[in-house]
């Protein structure tokens, strides 16, 4: 911790009083002393590279290649993913993997290659290893997708974990995406991206990096194909990216490059190749199927700091009286210094279960914020249970690690221990008893006033790491992931008939197994609006399909125009949450005047109308790994113009959403993929690929439907109906529908529909089945009839 960090921490708690400030300073210096004595000093190091091939041992799916100074294990799995690990590193144990590592592909074979190298031939990929340890991944047709140069290690001369570096080359036309939640994306430009989950201590903008949820996984999209690369180590590191450049005339191409540096951990890597859909399917088979949220969690959420039960009732009634759909209220700033974990102020919320039951009858659920920090309060049940369970993280000296949060001195559970996760998961019984239906994990990087931009816990702090033992250098990035696991598994045990709803500010690879992600405290401005879209797209491409920001940004203060444009974007994102900030009034839509209220009603009712489509997308994400929100190049990654489009997205296969991201705009250019697209507001048709100019008055953003799309929507009577957009003459279309009971585990059927022209009958919609096509069981409304498409 340097002086700048200390000043920033002090500013954050300036109003907390002298005693709190003193505790903050003491905790900061205590953490610094713990690291000074608990971490090994960095002394002399030895650099090492693999050397040359000496021996080869074929094995299932590949084999082991021994070099003069290193050993490489490499194999292709049955799902087509390629794994390699250096110096005995295997795919397990890993926090990223869901269950056991997939079996090796028995058809893949290892054989000699030219110049003393070796290659593995498989159905979906070819891997070539040079005699010096470079690894090249190719398509089955032999086109190179990436080349990893021989790695380099720096190992302490007196032993201990070493650091390593891996340089790679990709095609000159390649574009980079992913690395978790990055505000500057979704396309990652030249620069260095830190892999260390971080609370910046303030609202973040597009230039802030790192943020709360980093991942050592990125997607590379090029003309030759798409691939995802994942370096499976949770230690701190960085990824330096540089896009390539194609030579003009007789000039040579300059390859794109990535350079991964890690401060420790095994050097092991997974690579998946194929179409974007195939890559994300393979990724989900490795890291786990996304958790299925209850249907109500796909509606409109509202968060804020409420003065008490009456104010919550007033806000809910305000939505109902104005015809504004509302599905959940999040109590975020209402915690009491006298309660732990799920506590709210008992004076302001004296009858919380009664309030929760009243709201539930009106179709509104309560969601509680949960921090990992447990206040040091001898005599408190949670604190004393944690001490008795030996659940809290300790320094290398054996003392409990302490941080400082708003409630005061706090200790932190070690979620990398299965026993501690079980204990913590059982605590959610209190939240359930209070009437909460969902849980929002906050501050779980972890963070405190003492360490914004750094770790709350000393890097030397000892953690269980599933019995292997280690310190916080390895455990930090997976802390939020393990907390999400504890909450999810605890709720599964406590409420076995209901789907848990958990979403988290921090996490790591595999977070989707337990829930979704919240984008954190984004700055309330137009740059923050762009950053919100970047975060959701980037997380989706890393396997976390359910995420979203706070509409309007952190702390409120948005202009009426910005609030409305943010609301219109949020209504098309998986986690749709408005947030009342400390502005004049509260920040609900009616506070901005009658015009904004009317436009807000259109956006909120539009989201309610799309709920059956979001339910379908949630089920498809669980089964295929495909995110709800997809880049516009999803179906055509070879289209370079689409690869460079960052201001629009696909919502499933059927809709293209083009949010307004600039002040004063009443129209905007939209880049269309191939095919016919209809403006859902006007019915006007456009023909892609190409760029078109679409009207975007204050009351709406451009949303276009793909010709032939069959979209399940909520009808005026509350039932499901099919909105069908006419396919082009001579072509067909279709769509999927998944009907969901809402909150249970029953496996619903996937219904497949086809839309086609049939002579005088016009557009016909039929449901496909094993016994042939039949009429839909829902009302059908065909749109887009008549009129020619515009270029």
Tab-separated table of C-alpha atoms in Angstrom, residues 18-345:
chain	number	residue	atom	x	y	z
A	18	UNK	CA	-11.766	9.532	14.030
A	19	UNK	CA	-11.939	6.057	15.591
A	20	UNK	CA	-12.856	4.470	12.254
A	21	UNK	CA	-10.059	6.318	10.464
A	22	UNK	CA	-7.568	5.158	13.060
A	23	UNK	CA	-8.706	1.534	12.662
A	24	UNK	CA	-8.288	1.858	8.915
A	25	UNK	CA	-4.702	3.067	9.197
A	26	UNK	CA	-3.822	0.336	11.678
A	27	UNK	CA	-5.346	-2.394	9.476
A	28	UNK	CA	-3.483	-1.132	6.413
A	29	UNK	CA	-0.092	-1.154	8.116
A	30	UNK	CA	-0.826	-4.473	9.766
A	31	UNK	CA	-1.475	-6.012	6.367
A	32	UNK	CA	1.739	-4.540	5.060
A	33	UNK	CA	3.738	-5.933	7.987
A	34	UNK	CA	2.138	-9.357	7.562
A	35	UNK	CA	3.276	-9.503	3.950
A	36	UNK	CA	6.746	-8.264	4.829
A	37	UNK	CA	7.230	-11.158	7.241
A	38	UNK	CA	4.996	-13.807	5.685
A	39	UNK	CA	6.069	-13.723	2.034
A	40	UNK	CA	9.410	-15.045	0.871
A	41	UNK	CA	11.791	-12.343	-0.243
A	42	UNK	CA	12.449	-12.339	-3.953
A	43	UNK	CA	16.074	-13.206	-4.348
A	44	UNK	CA	18.146	-14.545	-7.169
A	45	UNK	CA	16.221	-16.291	-9.953
A	46	UNK	CA	17.124	-18.723	-12.697
A	47	UNK	CA	15.592	-18.321	-16.153
A	48	UNK	CA	14.620	-21.473	-18.012
A	49	UNK	CA	13.196	-22.470	-21.389
A	50	UNK	CA	12.128	-25.993	-22.460
A	51	UNK	CA	15.200	-26.840	-24.545
A	52	UNK	CA	14.973	-29.425	-27.337
A	53	UNK	CA	12.920	-32.603	-27.689
A	54	UNK	CA	14.591	-35.666	-26.131
A	55	UNK	CA	11.823	-38.245	-25.784
A	56	UNK	CA	8.182	-38.774	-26.723
A	57	UNK	CA	5.627	-41.015	-25.021
A	58	UNK	CA	2.263	-41.370	-26.825
A	59	UNK	CA	-0.822	-41.451	-24.637
A	60	UNK	CA	-4.629	-41.139	-24.834
A	61	UNK	CA	-5.547	-38.165	-27.017
A	62	UNK	CA	-1.915	-37.107	-27.395
A	63	UNK	CA	1.016	-37.858	-25.163
A	64	UNK	CA	4.017	-36.529	-23.251
A	65	UNK	CA	6.912	-34.750	-24.952
A	66	UNK	CA	10.063	-34.440	-22.879
A	67	UNK	CA	12.516	-31.663	-23.590
A	68	UNK	CA	15.981	-31.223	-22.199
A	69	UNK	CA	14.759	-28.941	-19.375
A	70	UNK	CA	10.948	-29.361	-19.308
A	71	UNK	CA	8.129	-31.779	-19.941
A	72	UNK	CA	4.938	-31.124	-21.909
A	73	UNK	CA	1.741	-33.141	-21.512
A	74	UNK	CA	-0.714	-32.521	-24.303
A	75	UNK	CA	-3.993	-34.113	-25.331
A	76	UNK	CA	-7.228	-33.509	-27.199
A	77	UNK	CA	-10.437	-34.179	-25.234
A	78	UNK	CA	-13.563	-35.820	-26.605
A	79	UNK	CA	-15.276	-32.422	-26.793
A	80	UNK	CA	-12.525	-31.142	-29.117
A	81	UNK	CA	-10.769	-28.965	-26.516
A	82	UNK	CA	-6.974	-29.068	-26.448
A	83	UNK	CA	-5.164	-29.180	-23.106
A	84	UNK	CA	-1.476	-28.842	-22.430
A	85	UNK	CA	0.468	-28.499	-19.224
A	86	UNK	CA	4.169	-28.002	-18.592
A	87	UNK	CA	6.299	-29.677	-15.941
A	88	UNK	CA	3.686	-32.166	-14.775
A	89	UNK	CA	0.756	-29.738	-14.630
A	90	UNK	CA	-2.489	-31.605	-15.237
A	91	UNK	CA	-6.005	-30.271	-15.742
A	92	UNK	CA	-6.950	-31.064	-12.129
A	93	UNK	CA	-7.372	-29.753	-9.520
A	94	UNK	CA	-8.971	-26.623	-10.926
A	95	UNK	CA	-11.556	-24.137	-9.711
A	96	UNK	CA	-12.564	-23.588	-13.330
A	97	UNK	CA	-13.608	-27.105	-14.222
A	98	UNK	CA	-17.086	-28.427	-13.521
A	99	UNK	CA	-16.441	-31.918	-12.213
A	100	UNK	CA	-13.819	-34.168	-13.714
A	101	UNK	CA	-11.746	-33.359	-16.763
A	102	UNK	CA	-13.322	-34.724	-19.983
A	103	UNK	CA	-11.961	-37.974	-21.343
A	104	UNK	CA	-9.277	-37.974	-24.023
A	105	UNK	CA	-10.350	-38.385	-27.628
A	106	UNK	CA	-9.406	-41.974	-28.523
A	107	UNK	CA	-9.259	-41.081	-32.228
A	108	UNK	CA	-6.598	-38.387	-31.779
A	109	UNK	CA	-3.102	-39.624	-32.530
A	110	UNK	CA	0.421	-38.346	-31.976
A	111	UNK	CA	2.829	-38.669	-34.874
A	112	UNK	CA	6.173	-37.211	-36.010
A	113	UNK	CA	6.211	-33.911	-37.874
A	114	UNK	CA	8.926	-32.227	-39.876
A	115	UNK	CA	12.125	-30.715	-38.404
A	116	UNK	CA	12.061	-32.936	-35.327
A	117	UNK	CA	8.647	-31.791	-34.119
A	118	UNK	CA	5.453	-33.703	-33.385
A	119	UNK	CA	1.789	-33.253	-34.159
A	120	UNK	CA	-1.603	-34.438	-32.907
A	121	UNK	CA	-4.296	-35.042	-35.499
A	122	UNK	CA	-7.920	-34.876	-34.337
A	123	UNK	CA	-11.289	-34.382	-35.962
A	124	UNK	CA	-11.696	-30.694	-35.102
A	125	UNK	CA	-8.135	-29.511	-34.625
A	126	UNK	CA	-4.491	-30.180	-35.450
A	127	UNK	CA	-1.783	-29.340	-32.907
A	128	UNK	CA	1.881	-29.085	-33.892
A	129	UNK	CA	4.718	-29.004	-31.330
A	130	UNK	CA	8.123	-27.844	-32.557
A	131	UNK	CA	11.391	-29.367	-31.408
A	132	UNK	CA	11.977	-26.316	-29.169
A	133	UNK	CA	8.530	-26.279	-27.526
A	134	UNK	CA	6.447	-23.916	-29.660
A	135	UNK	CA	2.811	-25.058	-29.946
A	136	UNK	CA	0.734	-24.250	-33.019
A	137	UNK	CA	-3.032	-24.783	-33.166
A	138	UNK	CA	-4.490	-25.264	-36.642
A	139	UNK	CA	-7.856	-25.920	-38.206
A	140	UNK	CA	-8.404	-29.435	-39.586
A	141	UNK	CA	-7.582	-27.933	-42.989
A	142	UNK	CA	-4.148	-26.842	-41.767
A	143	UNK	CA	-4.744	-23.080	-41.358
A	144	UNK	CA	-2.861	-21.702	-38.324
A	145	UNK	CA	-5.015	-20.052	-35.641
A	146	UNK	CA	-2.347	-19.375	-33.008
A	147	UNK	CA	1.283	-20.129	-32.295
A	148	UNK	CA	2.515	-20.196	-28.712
A	149	UNK	CA	6.255	-19.629	-28.568
A	150	UNK	CA	8.362	-21.660	-26.132
A	151	UNK	CA	7.520	-20.453	-22.615
A	152	UNK	CA	9.988	-18.995	-20.127
A	153	UNK	CA	10.186	-19.479	-16.364
A	154	UNK	CA	11.957	-17.478	-13.646
A	155	UNK	CA	12.474	-19.723	-10.639
A	156	UNK	CA	13.922	-18.750	-7.230
A	157	UNK	CA	17.448	-20.075	-6.865
A	158	UNK	CA	16.591	-21.441	-3.408
A	159	UNK	CA	13.302	-23.075	-4.506
A	160	UNK	CA	9.640	-22.139	-4.337
A	161	UNK	CA	6.994	-21.106	-6.858
A	162	UNK	CA	8.297	-19.420	-9.956
A	163	UNK	CA	6.766	-16.962	-12.343
A	164	UNK	CA	6.363	-17.547	-16.036
A	165	UNK	CA	5.661	-15.889	-19.358
A	166	UNK	CA	4.002	-17.154	-22.533
A	167	UNK	CA	4.103	-15.214	-25.818
A	168	UNK	CA	1.698	-16.064	-28.637
A	169	UNK	CA	0.978	-14.998	-32.193
A	170	UNK	CA	-2.374	-14.881	-33.971
A	171	UNK	CA	-3.496	-13.798	-37.441
A	172	UNK	CA	-2.956	-10.216	-38.559
A	173	UNK	CA	-6.715	-9.690	-38.928
A	174	UNK	CA	-7.611	-11.177	-35.524
A	175	UNK	CA	-9.588	-9.308	-32.873
A	176	UNK	CA	-9.463	-9.996	-29.112
A	177	UNK	CA	-12.458	-10.223	-26.734
A	178	UNK	CA	-13.091	-11.338	-23.160
A	179	UNK	CA	-10.711	-11.394	-20.151
A	180	UNK	CA	-13.760	-11.087	-17.886
A	181	UNK	CA	-15.503	-7.798	-17.190
A	182	UNK	CA	-13.581	-5.080	-19.021
A	183	UNK	CA	-14.982	-1.566	-19.283
A	184	UNK	CA	-12.916	-0.670	-22.341
A	185	UNK	CA	-14.222	-3.523	-24.506
A	186	UNK	CA	-15.873	-5.435	-25.854
A	187	UNK	CA	-13.063	-5.468	-28.418
A	188	UNK	CA	-9.779	-5.363	-26.514
A	189	UNK	CA	-7.272	-2.971	-28.033
A	190	UNK	CA	-3.527	-2.811	-27.563
A	191	UNK	CA	-2.604	-2.619	-23.919
A	192	UNK	CA	-1.909	-4.545	-20.750
A	193	UNK	CA	-4.834	-6.050	-18.824
A	194	UNK	CA	-4.229	-6.996	-15.209
A	195	UNK	CA	-5.591	-10.247	-13.821
A	196	UNK	CA	-6.401	-9.294	-10.235
A	197	UNK	CA	-9.993	-8.782	-9.057
A	198	UNK	CA	-10.142	-5.206	-7.836
A	199	UNK	CA	-12.564	-2.750	-6.302
A	200	UNK	CA	-11.445	0.646	-7.642
A	201	UNK	CA	-13.010	2.334	-4.609
A	202	UNK	CA	-15.199	4.623	-6.729
A	203	UNK	CA	-17.471	4.541	-9.734
A	204	UNK	CA	-15.479	3.269	-12.708
A	205	UNK	CA	-15.338	4.435	-16.310
A	206	UNK	CA	-14.084	3.046	-19.602
A	207	UNK	CA	-10.443	3.749	-18.782
A	208	UNK	CA	-10.441	1.849	-15.476
A	209	UNK	CA	-8.746	-1.549	-15.375
A	210	UNK	CA	-8.732	-3.999	-13.684
A	211	UNK	CA	-12.199	-4.247	-12.179
A	212	UNK	CA	-14.103	-6.693	-10.021
A	213	UNK	CA	-14.177	-9.786	-12.221
A	214	UNK	CA	-11.102	-10.712	-14.252
A	215	UNK	CA	-10.509	-13.978	-16.105
A	216	UNK	CA	-7.418	-15.380	-17.859
A	217	UNK	CA	-9.588	-16.380	-20.839
A	218	UNK	CA	-9.987	-14.536	-24.109
A	219	UNK	CA	-11.653	-15.150	-27.434
A	220	UNK	CA	-9.780	-14.563	-30.699
A	221	UNK	CA	-11.819	-13.995	-33.868
A	222	UNK	CA	-10.183	-14.028	-37.299
A	223	UNK	CA	-11.011	-14.869	-40.901
A	224	UNK	CA	-9.529	-18.342	-40.457
A	225	UNK	CA	-11.700	-19.185	-37.460
A	226	UNK	CA	-12.540	-18.496	-33.828
A	227	UNK	CA	-10.783	-19.870	-30.792
A	228	UNK	CA	-10.819	-19.379	-27.042
A	229	UNK	CA	-7.666	-19.691	-24.944
A	230	UNK	CA	-7.678	-20.138	-21.167
A	231	UNK	CA	-4.552	-20.143	-18.970
A	232	UNK	CA	-5.750	-22.008	-15.914
A	233	UNK	CA	-4.079	-20.359	-12.964
A	234	UNK	CA	-5.673	-18.029	-10.421
A	235	UNK	CA	-2.463	-16.210	-9.482
A	236	UNK	CA	-2.025	-12.542	-10.251
A	237	UNK	CA	-0.903	-11.880	-13.769
A	238	UNK	CA	-1.320	-9.720	-16.821
A	239	UNK	CA	-2.150	-10.115	-20.483
A	240	UNK	CA	-0.596	-7.760	-22.984
A	241	UNK	CA	-2.428	-7.647	-26.308
A	242	UNK	CA	-1.515	-6.114	-29.636
A	243	UNK	CA	-3.676	-6.408	-32.722
A	244	UNK	CA	-1.904	-7.305	-35.930
A	245	UNK	CA	-1.704	-5.346	-39.136
A	246	UNK	CA	-2.077	-6.572	-42.675
A	247	UNK	CA	0.574	-5.483	-45.141
A	248	UNK	CA	-0.423	-3.288	-48.065
A	249	UNK	CA	0.730	-4.160	-51.535
A	250	UNK	CA	3.843	-6.308	-51.228
A	251	UNK	CA	4.225	-5.546	-47.530
A	252	UNK	CA	4.303	-8.321	-44.960
A	253	UNK	CA	1.580	-8.923	-42.397
A	254	UNK	CA	2.360	-8.174	-38.780
A	255	UNK	CA	0.907	-10.873	-36.561
A	256	UNK	CA	-1.251	-10.040	-33.592
A	257	UNK	CA	0.356	-10.934	-30.286
A	258	UNK	CA	-0.548	-11.760	-26.720
A	259	UNK	CA	1.834	-12.031	-23.807
A	260	UNK	CA	0.638	-13.728	-20.623
A	261	UNK	CA	2.706	-13.214	-17.464
A	262	UNK	CA	1.851	-14.943	-14.187
A	263	UNK	CA	3.419	-14.511	-10.775
A	264	UNK	CA	2.978	-18.199	-9.997
A	265	UNK	CA	0.848	-21.241	-10.495
A	266	UNK	CA	1.007	-23.987	-13.101
A	267	UNK	CA	1.559	-23.235	-16.751
A	268	UNK	CA	-1.413	-25.033	-18.245
A	269	UNK	CA	-3.713	-24.043	-21.023
A	270	UNK	CA	-6.969	-24.965	-22.760
A	271	UNK	CA	-7.786	-24.025	-26.367
A	272	UNK	CA	-11.153	-24.491	-28.082
A	273	UNK	CA	-11.680	-23.897	-31.808
A	274	UNK	CA	-14.693	-23.673	-34.128
A	275	UNK	CA	-17.616	-21.345	-34.683
A	276	UNK	CA	-18.435	-18.990	-31.791
A	277	UNK	CA	-21.398	-21.203	-30.870
A	278	UNK	CA	-19.239	-24.340	-30.926
A	279	UNK	CA	-16.504	-22.669	-28.863
A	280	UNK	CA	-18.945	-21.516	-26.151
A	281	UNK	CA	-20.590	-24.939	-26.086
A	282	UNK	CA	-17.213	-26.584	-25.515
A	283	UNK	CA	-16.338	-23.935	-22.914
A	284	UNK	CA	-19.567	-24.647	-21.021
A	285	UNK	CA	-18.882	-28.385	-21.106
A	286	UNK	CA	-15.577	-27.664	-19.354
A	287	UNK	CA	-16.499	-24.942	-16.891
A	288	UNK	CA	-20.117	-25.807	-16.229
A	289	UNK	CA	-23.597	-25.080	-17.515
A	290	UNK	CA	-24.937	-21.666	-16.490
A	291	UNK	CA	-27.297	-21.747	-13.541
A	292	UNK	CA	-30.919	-21.233	-14.518
A	293	UNK	CA	-32.398	-18.164	-12.800
A	294	UNK	CA	-35.994	-18.267	-11.599
A	295	UNK	CA	-38.342	-16.657	-14.100
A	296	UNK	CA	-38.979	-13.615	-11.884
A	297	UNK	CA	-35.245	-12.805	-11.946
A	298	UNK	CA	-35.567	-12.089	-15.677
A	299	UNK	CA	-37.895	-9.190	-14.976
A	300	UNK	CA	-37.367	-5.644	-13.697
A	301	UNK	CA	-35.385	-5.190	-10.456
A	302	UNK	CA	-35.070	-1.980	-8.453
A	303	UNK	CA	-32.365	-1.281	-5.861
A	304	UNK	CA	-31.728	1.535	-3.469
A	305	UNK	CA	-31.262	2.743	0.084
A	306	UNK	CA	-34.737	2.870	1.541
A	307	UNK	CA	-35.718	4.715	4.685
A	308	UNK	CA	-37.782	1.818	5.947
A	309	UNK	CA	-40.669	-0.484	5.198
A	310	UNK	CA	-43.071	2.346	4.374
A	311	UNK	CA	-40.702	3.750	1.789
A	312	UNK	CA	-40.361	0.348	0.124
A	313	UNK	CA	-44.155	0.149	0.001
A	314	UNK	CA	-44.320	3.668	-1.442
A	315	UNK	CA	-41.841	2.850	-4.198
A	316	UNK	CA	-43.612	-0.399	-5.089
A	317	UNK	CA	-46.988	1.344	-5.088
A	318	UNK	CA	-45.528	4.108	-7.235
A	319	UNK	CA	-44.608	1.567	-9.882
A	320	UNK	CA	-47.988	-0.141	-9.722
A	321	UNK	CA	-50.051	3.068	-9.845
A	322	UNK	CA	-48.152	4.252	-12.928
A	323	UNK	CA	-48.322	0.939	-14.773
A	324	UNK	CA	-44.589	0.242	-14.400
A	325	UNK	CA	-43.828	-3.511	-14.111
A	326	UNK	CA	-41.675	-4.434	-11.112
A	327	UNK	CA	-40.504	-7.911	-10.140
A	328	UNK	CA	-37.923	-7.431	-7.369
A	329	UNK	CA	-36.685	-4.892	-4.832
A	330	UNK	CA	-33.068	-5.044	-3.652
A	331	UNK	CA	-32.261	-3.819	-0.167
A	332	UNK	CA	-28.660	-2.675	-0.557
A	333	UNK	CA	-27.966	0.296	1.663
A	334	UNK	CA	-30.248	-0.609	4.516
A	335	UNK	CA	-27.940	-2.786	6.550
A	336	UNK	CA	-27.542	-2.180	10.243
A	337	UNK	CA	-24.275	-1.991	12.130
A	338	UNK	CA	-25.955	-4.225	14.708
A	339	UNK	CA	-26.572	-7.160	12.352
A	340	UNK	CA	-24.403	-9.614	10.413
A	341	UNK	CA	-24.624	-10.962	6.858
A	342	UNK	CA	-28.333	-10.448	6.002
A	343	UNK	CA	-29.117	-7.847	8.614
A	344	UNK	CA	-31.154	-4.719	7.904
A	345	UNK	CA	-31.930	-1.947	10.333
